Coordinates of C-alpha atoms in Angstrom, one line a residue:
Chain A
M1 CA 129.5 28.2 73.3
S2 CA 127.3 30.1 76.0
V3 CA 123.9 28.7 76.9
R4 CA 120.9 29.9 74.9
V5 CA 117.5 30.4 76.1
L6 CA 114.5 31.4 74.1
V7 CA 111.6 33.4 75.8
P8 CA 108.6 34.0 73.4
L9 CA 106.3 37.1 74.8
A10 CA 102.7 37.3 73.8
A11 CA 100.6 40.4 75.0
G12 CA 99.3 39.8 78.4
F13 CA 102.5 38.0 79.6
E14 CA 103.0 38.5 83.4
E15 CA 106.1 40.5 83.5
I16 CA 107.6 39.9 86.9
E17 CA 108.0 36.0 85.9
A18 CA 109.1 37.0 82.2
V19 CA 111.5 39.9 83.5
T20 CA 112.9 37.5 86.9
V21 CA 113.8 34.7 83.7
I22 CA 115.7 37.2 81.6
D23 CA 117.6 38.9 84.3
V24 CA 118.5 36.2 86.4
L25 CA 119.5 33.8 83.4
R26 CA 121.8 36.7 81.8
R27 CA 123.3 36.8 85.1
A28 CA 124.3 33.7 84.6
G29 CA 126.0 34.1 81.6
A30 CA 123.2 32.6 79.5
E31 CA 122.3 34.0 75.9
V32 CA 118.7 34.8 76.4
V33 CA 116.9 35.9 73.0
V34 CA 113.5 37.9 74.3
A35 CA 110.9 37.1 71.1
G36 CA 107.6 38.7 70.6
L37 CA 104.9 37.3 68.5
E38 CA 104.9 40.2 66.3
A39 CA 107.3 42.9 65.4
G40 CA 107.2 45.9 68.2
P41 CA 106.8 46.6 71.9
V42 CA 104.7 43.8 73.9
K43 CA 102.4 45.4 76.8
A44 CA 102.5 43.0 80.0
S45 CA 99.4 42.0 82.3
R46 CA 99.9 45.1 84.3
G47 CA 101.0 47.5 82.4
V48 CA 104.4 47.4 81.7
V49 CA 105.3 47.7 78.0
V50 CA 108.4 45.2 76.6
V51 CA 110.7 45.7 73.6
P52 CA 111.5 42.3 72.7
D53 CA 115.1 41.8 71.1
T54 CA 113.1 39.8 67.8
T55 CA 110.7 38.0 67.0
I56 CA 109.6 34.9 67.4
A57 CA 109.6 34.1 63.4
A58 CA 113.4 35.2 63.5
A59 CA 114.1 33.5 66.5
L60 CA 113.3 30.1 64.9
E61 CA 116.0 30.3 62.8
Q62 CA 118.2 29.5 65.5
S63 CA 118.5 26.7 68.4
Y64 CA 118.1 27.4 72.0
D65 CA 119.5 25.1 74.9
A66 CA 116.0 26.1 76.7
V67 CA 112.7 27.4 75.8
V68 CA 110.9 28.9 78.8
L69 CA 107.0 30.3 78.9
P70 CA 106.4 33.5 81.0
G71 CA 102.8 32.9 82.5
G72 CA 100.0 35.7 82.8
M73 CA 96.7 36.0 80.9
P74 CA 95.9 36.5 78.1
G75 CA 99.5 35.9 77.6
A76 CA 99.7 32.6 77.9
T77 CA 96.7 31.8 75.7
H78 CA 98.4 33.6 72.8
L79 CA 101.6 32.0 73.3
A80 CA 99.9 28.3 73.2
A81 CA 97.4 29.8 70.0
D82 CA 100.8 30.5 68.6
P83 CA 102.2 28.1 65.7
R84 CA 106.2 29.5 66.1
V85 CA 105.8 28.4 69.8
R86 CA 104.4 25.0 68.8
T87 CA 107.7 24.9 66.7
A88 CA 110.0 25.8 69.2
L89 CA 108.5 23.9 71.7
A90 CA 108.5 20.6 69.4
R91 CA 111.8 21.3 68.5
A92 CA 113.0 21.5 72.2
R93 CA 111.4 18.3 73.2
E94 CA 112.5 16.6 70.1
Q95 CA 116.0 17.4 70.8
G96 CA 116.0 16.7 75.0
R97 CA 116.2 20.3 75.8
V98 CA 115.1 22.3 78.8
I99 CA 111.1 23.6 78.8
G100 CA 110.2 25.4 81.6
A101 CA 106.7 27.3 82.3
I102 CA 105.3 29.3 85.3
C103 CA 101.9 30.7 86.5
A104 CA 99.5 29.8 83.6
A105 CA 101.8 28.7 81.1
P106 CA 102.3 25.3 82.2
A107 CA 98.5 24.6 82.1
V108 CA 97.4 26.6 79.7
V109 CA 100.5 25.8 77.2
L110 CA 102.3 22.7 77.9
G111 CA 99.2 20.9 79.3
A112 CA 96.9 21.8 76.3
L113 CA 99.7 20.4 74.3
G114 CA 99.8 17.1 76.2
Y115 CA 103.6 17.7 76.9
L116 CA 102.5 17.0 80.9
D117 CA 101.0 13.7 79.9
G118 CA 102.7 11.6 82.9
K119 CA 105.0 14.0 83.8
H120 CA 105.5 15.3 87.6
A121 CA 104.3 19.9 87.2
T122 CA 102.8 22.3 88.7
C123 CA 101.0 25.6 88.0
H124 CA 99.2 28.2 89.5
P125 CA 96.7 26.9 92.1
S126 CA 93.8 28.8 89.9
F127 CA 94.9 26.4 87.0
A128 CA 95.5 23.1 88.5
S129 CA 92.1 21.8 88.6
Q130 CA 92.4 21.9 84.5
L131 CA 95.7 19.8 84.9
A132 CA 96.0 16.6 86.5
L133 CA 99.0 17.4 88.5
H134 CA 101.5 14.3 89.6
G135 CA 103.5 16.5 91.3
A136 CA 103.2 19.7 93.4
G137 CA 105.4 22.8 95.0
R138 CA 106.5 26.1 94.4
V139 CA 109.0 24.8 91.3
V140 CA 108.7 21.0 90.0
I141 CA 111.5 19.4 88.0
D142 CA 110.9 16.4 85.9
G143 CA 113.9 15.6 83.5
N144 CA 114.0 18.7 81.2
L145 CA 110.9 20.3 82.1
V146 CA 110.8 22.6 84.8
T147 CA 107.4 24.4 86.1
S148 CA 106.6 26.6 88.5
Q149 CA 103.4 28.7 90.3
G150 CA 103.4 32.4 89.9
P151 CA 105.1 35.9 90.0
G152 CA 106.4 35.2 93.8
T153 CA 108.0 31.7 92.8
A154 CA 109.8 33.5 89.5
L155 CA 112.8 33.8 91.4
E156 CA 113.1 30.0 92.8
F157 CA 112.0 29.2 89.1
A158 CA 114.9 31.4 87.6
L159 CA 117.4 29.9 89.9
E160 CA 116.5 26.5 89.7
L161 CA 117.0 26.8 85.2
V162 CA 120.3 28.1 86.2
R163 CA 120.7 25.1 88.2
V164 CA 119.5 22.8 85.7
L165 CA 121.7 24.1 82.6
M166 CA 124.6 25.4 84.6
G167 CA 124.8 23.7 87.6
G168 CA 124.5 24.5 90.8
E169 CA 127.5 26.8 91.9
K170 CA 126.5 28.9 88.6
A171 CA 123.0 28.9 90.6
D172 CA 124.7 30.1 94.0
Q173 CA 126.7 32.6 92.6
V174 CA 124.1 34.2 90.9
A175 CA 121.5 34.2 94.0
K176 CA 124.0 35.8 96.4
P177 CA 124.7 39.1 95.3
M178 CA 120.8 39.4 94.3
I179 CA 120.3 38.9 98.3
V180 CA 118.1 36.1 97.6
E181 CA 116.8 35.1 100.9
Chain B
M1 CA 90.8 58.4 94.9
S2 CA 93.4 55.7 94.5
V3 CA 97.2 55.9 95.6
R4 CA 99.5 57.4 92.9
V5 CA 102.9 56.7 92.5
L6 CA 106.4 57.7 90.6
V7 CA 108.7 55.3 89.3
P8 CA 111.5 57.3 87.8
L9 CA 113.6 54.9 85.1
A10 CA 117.1 56.1 84.1
A11 CA 119.1 53.6 81.8
G12 CA 120.9 50.9 83.9
F13 CA 117.6 50.4 86.2
E14 CA 117.8 47.1 87.8
E15 CA 114.8 45.4 85.7
I16 CA 113.3 42.6 88.7
E17 CA 113.3 45.9 91.1
A18 CA 111.6 48.3 89.2
V19 CA 109.3 45.4 87.1
T20 CA 108.1 44.2 90.4
V21 CA 107.4 47.4 92.2
I22 CA 105.2 48.3 89.5
D23 CA 103.4 45.3 89.1
V24 CA 102.7 44.7 92.6
L25 CA 101.1 48.2 93.2
R26 CA 99.2 47.9 90.6
R27 CA 97.9 45.1 91.4
A28 CA 96.8 46.4 94.6
G29 CA 95.0 49.3 92.9
A30 CA 97.6 51.9 92.6
E31 CA 98.2 54.4 89.8
V32 CA 102.0 54.0 88.9
V33 CA 103.0 56.3 86.4
V34 CA 106.3 55.0 85.0
A35 CA 108.5 58.3 83.8
G36 CA 111.9 57.9 81.9
L37 CA 114.3 60.4 82.3
E38 CA 114.3 61.2 78.6
A39 CA 111.4 60.4 75.9
G40 CA 111.7 56.9 74.3
P41 CA 112.5 53.1 75.9
V42 CA 115.1 52.6 78.5
K43 CA 117.1 49.7 79.2
A44 CA 117.8 48.5 81.9
S45 CA 120.8 46.4 84.1
R46 CA 120.6 43.5 81.9
G47 CA 119.3 44.3 78.6
V48 CA 115.7 44.5 79.5
V49 CA 114.0 47.5 77.2
V50 CA 111.1 49.2 78.7
V51 CA 108.9 52.0 77.2
P52 CA 108.0 54.5 80.2
D53 CA 104.3 56.1 80.1
T54 CA 105.7 59.4 80.2
T55 CA 108.5 61.3 81.1
I56 CA 109.7 62.6 84.4
A57 CA 109.3 65.9 83.1
A58 CA 105.7 65.2 82.1
A59 CA 105.1 63.5 85.4
L60 CA 106.4 66.5 87.6
E61 CA 102.9 68.5 86.3
Q62 CA 101.0 66.2 88.9
S63 CA 101.5 65.1 92.5
Y64 CA 102.5 61.8 94.2
D65 CA 101.3 59.6 97.1
A66 CA 104.7 58.1 96.9
V67 CA 108.5 58.2 94.9
V68 CA 109.9 54.7 94.3
L69 CA 113.5 54.6 93.1
P70 CA 114.6 51.2 91.7
G71 CA 118.2 50.1 92.1
G72 CA 120.9 49.0 89.5
M73 CA 123.7 50.9 88.1
P74 CA 124.3 53.0 86.6
G75 CA 120.8 53.3 86.9
A76 CA 120.9 55.1 90.2
T77 CA 124.0 57.4 89.6
H78 CA 121.4 58.6 86.5
L79 CA 119.0 59.3 89.0
A80 CA 120.9 60.9 91.6
A81 CA 122.3 63.3 88.8
D82 CA 118.7 64.2 87.9
P83 CA 117.6 67.3 88.5
R84 CA 113.9 66.5 87.7
V85 CA 114.2 63.4 90.1
R86 CA 115.9 65.6 93.0
T87 CA 112.7 67.7 92.8
A88 CA 110.5 64.6 93.0
L89 CA 111.9 63.6 95.6
A90 CA 112.0 67.2 97.7
R91 CA 108.6 67.6 97.3
A92 CA 107.9 64.2 98.4
R93 CA 110.0 65.0 101.6
E94 CA 108.0 68.4 102.5
Q95 CA 104.8 66.6 101.8
G96 CA 105.4 63.8 104.3
R97 CA 104.7 61.9 101.0
V98 CA 106.4 58.0 101.3
I99 CA 110.1 57.2 99.5
G100 CA 111.3 54.1 98.7
A101 CA 114.5 53.1 97.3
I102 CA 116.2 49.6 96.4
C103 CA 119.5 48.1 95.8
A104 CA 121.6 51.0 95.0
A105 CA 119.5 54.0 95.3
P106 CA 119.1 54.3 99.1
A107 CA 122.8 54.5 99.3
V108 CA 123.5 56.6 95.5
V109 CA 120.4 58.7 95.3
L110 CA 119.1 59.1 99.2
G111 CA 122.3 58.7 100.9
A112 CA 124.2 61.3 98.3
L113 CA 121.3 63.8 98.5
G114 CA 121.6 63.8 102.5
Y115 CA 117.8 62.2 103.1
L116 CA 119.2 59.4 105.2
D117 CA 121.0 61.6 108.1
G118 CA 119.7 60.3 110.8
K119 CA 117.2 57.7 109.7
H120 CA 116.8 53.5 109.8
A121 CA 117.8 52.5 106.4
T122 CA 118.9 49.8 104.4
C123 CA 120.6 49.0 101.0
H124 CA 122.5 46.6 98.9
P125 CA 125.5 45.4 101.2
S126 CA 128.1 46.4 98.4
F127 CA 127.1 50.3 99.2
A128 CA 126.9 49.8 102.7
S129 CA 130.3 51.1 103.4
Q130 CA 129.2 54.3 101.9
L131 CA 126.3 54.4 104.1
A132 CA 126.4 55.2 107.8
L133 CA 123.5 52.4 108.1
H134 CA 121.4 53.0 111.3
G135 CA 119.3 49.7 110.4
A136 CA 119.4 46.5 108.2
G137 CA 117.4 43.8 107.1
R138 CA 115.7 43.2 103.9
V139 CA 113.6 45.6 104.0
V140 CA 113.6 48.8 106.4
I141 CA 110.5 51.2 107.5
D142 CA 111.6 54.3 109.1
G143 CA 108.4 56.8 109.1
N144 CA 107.8 57.6 105.4
L145 CA 111.0 56.2 104.2
V146 CA 111.3 52.3 103.2
T147 CA 114.5 50.4 101.8
S148 CA 115.3 47.4 100.8
Q149 CA 118.8 45.6 99.8
G150 CA 118.2 44.0 96.0
P151 CA 116.1 41.6 93.5
G152 CA 115.9 39.1 95.7
T153 CA 114.0 41.2 98.1
A154 CA 112.2 43.2 95.5
L155 CA 108.8 41.5 96.3
E156 CA 109.1 42.4 100.0
F157 CA 109.8 45.9 99.5
A158 CA 106.8 46.2 97.0
L159 CA 104.4 44.7 99.3
E160 CA 105.9 46.4 102.1
L161 CA 105.2 49.6 99.9
V162 CA 101.6 48.5 99.6
R163 CA 101.2 48.1 103.3
V164 CA 102.9 51.6 104.3
L165 CA 100.4 53.0 101.3
M166 CA 97.5 50.9 101.5
G167 CA 97.4 48.7 104.8
G168 CA 98.4 45.4 105.8
E169 CA 95.0 43.5 104.3
K170 CA 95.4 44.9 100.8
A171 CA 99.1 43.8 100.9
D172 CA 98.3 40.2 101.9
Q173 CA 95.2 40.0 99.1
V174 CA 97.9 40.8 96.5
A175 CA 100.4 38.3 97.9
K176 CA 98.3 35.5 98.3
P177 CA 97.4 34.8 94.5
M178 CA 101.1 35.8 93.8
I179 CA 102.0 32.6 95.7
V180 CA 104.3 34.7 98.0
E181 CA 106.0 32.1 100.9

C-alpha cells in the first residue's frame, strides 16, 4: 500500500513550498491528496492559482501517513483557524503519524496549537521570535515532526519527508534526476 | 514600468520549475503572465492543476521582456509544437529579449528550433545527447539566453533570471527572505 499524504491548501499558501512537497512526494510514489479548505481553485501568495484534488471535508473521510502544511501568509493563519485542519493534525498526532510544516506554518499553526512544546523545530526566521525554538537548521526532525524554514529549503524539506516516510534510498532515487545539489 | 515576463504552460509542464519561476519573478516585482495553450486549467507532470492567467493567444497581444519555458514532458513537446509559442520566441529573439528554458525545454524546444546553434547552453542530462552542448553547469547564461537543468536547479535559474532582468541587488533581496542557501 502506498504512503498517503494530506496537503491542505488555504488562500495565500506559499506556492513553491506546496508544489515542491506535492511533486517530490509523488515522484517517490506517495499518494498525495491536495485538499482545499473550500471547493474550487485556491490562490497562492504570489498569485498562482491551484485546483485542489478535493476538499478538506471530503479528505477527512480517509486516513493519512502524514499531514504536511505549506507556509505562506495568510495561508498559515487560515490553516490554523480551520477546525478540519485541526482535526487532521490531532488524528496524526494521536496515531503517531508524520506532521510536516514549513516557513510560517510551524509557528502559526503547530506552535499556536501547542504541538511544538518541548520539541526540536524550526520555522521562517521572521516567525522565530513567536516560537521558543529548541532546534535550528534548514530542516529539523524530531520524531515524527519535520519542520523547515522557507521556499529556499522546500526541496530539502520534501526530500526529508520522503526519507522519513519511505527511506533514504528512495529519497536518493528521487533527488538524482531532479538535479539536486 | 515593470519587467514583463511570459511563462507559457502546456499540459505536462514540470510544476516545480514553472511555479518557482513565477513566484520568484513576482517577488522581484516583475509582471508575470502565465499563459495556457488553451483556455482553462492545465495539469502538470505530477498532477498539480494550475489555472493560467490567460491564454497564449491573448498573451501575444502584448510584449514581454522575457519568455521563460518550464520543462517537463510532454509539456516541452507541446510547447515546441505550438505556433503561438514559436511566435513569442521569434519576437523575443528578434527584439533581443531574454529567453529562458529549463530541464527538457532547452533541448526539446530551443534546440529543435535552432536557437541554441553556436550558443552556450545546458539542459537536463537525459536530453544532453540530443543537444551539442557548448556549455555545462546548473545554470548557463549566454547573452540573453538563460538555460538550466531541472527541478533541483529551478530556484537558481529563477534567481539568475532576476539578476539578468533586474540586477544582482534585486536578486539578493529576493533570495534572502526565501532562505536560499
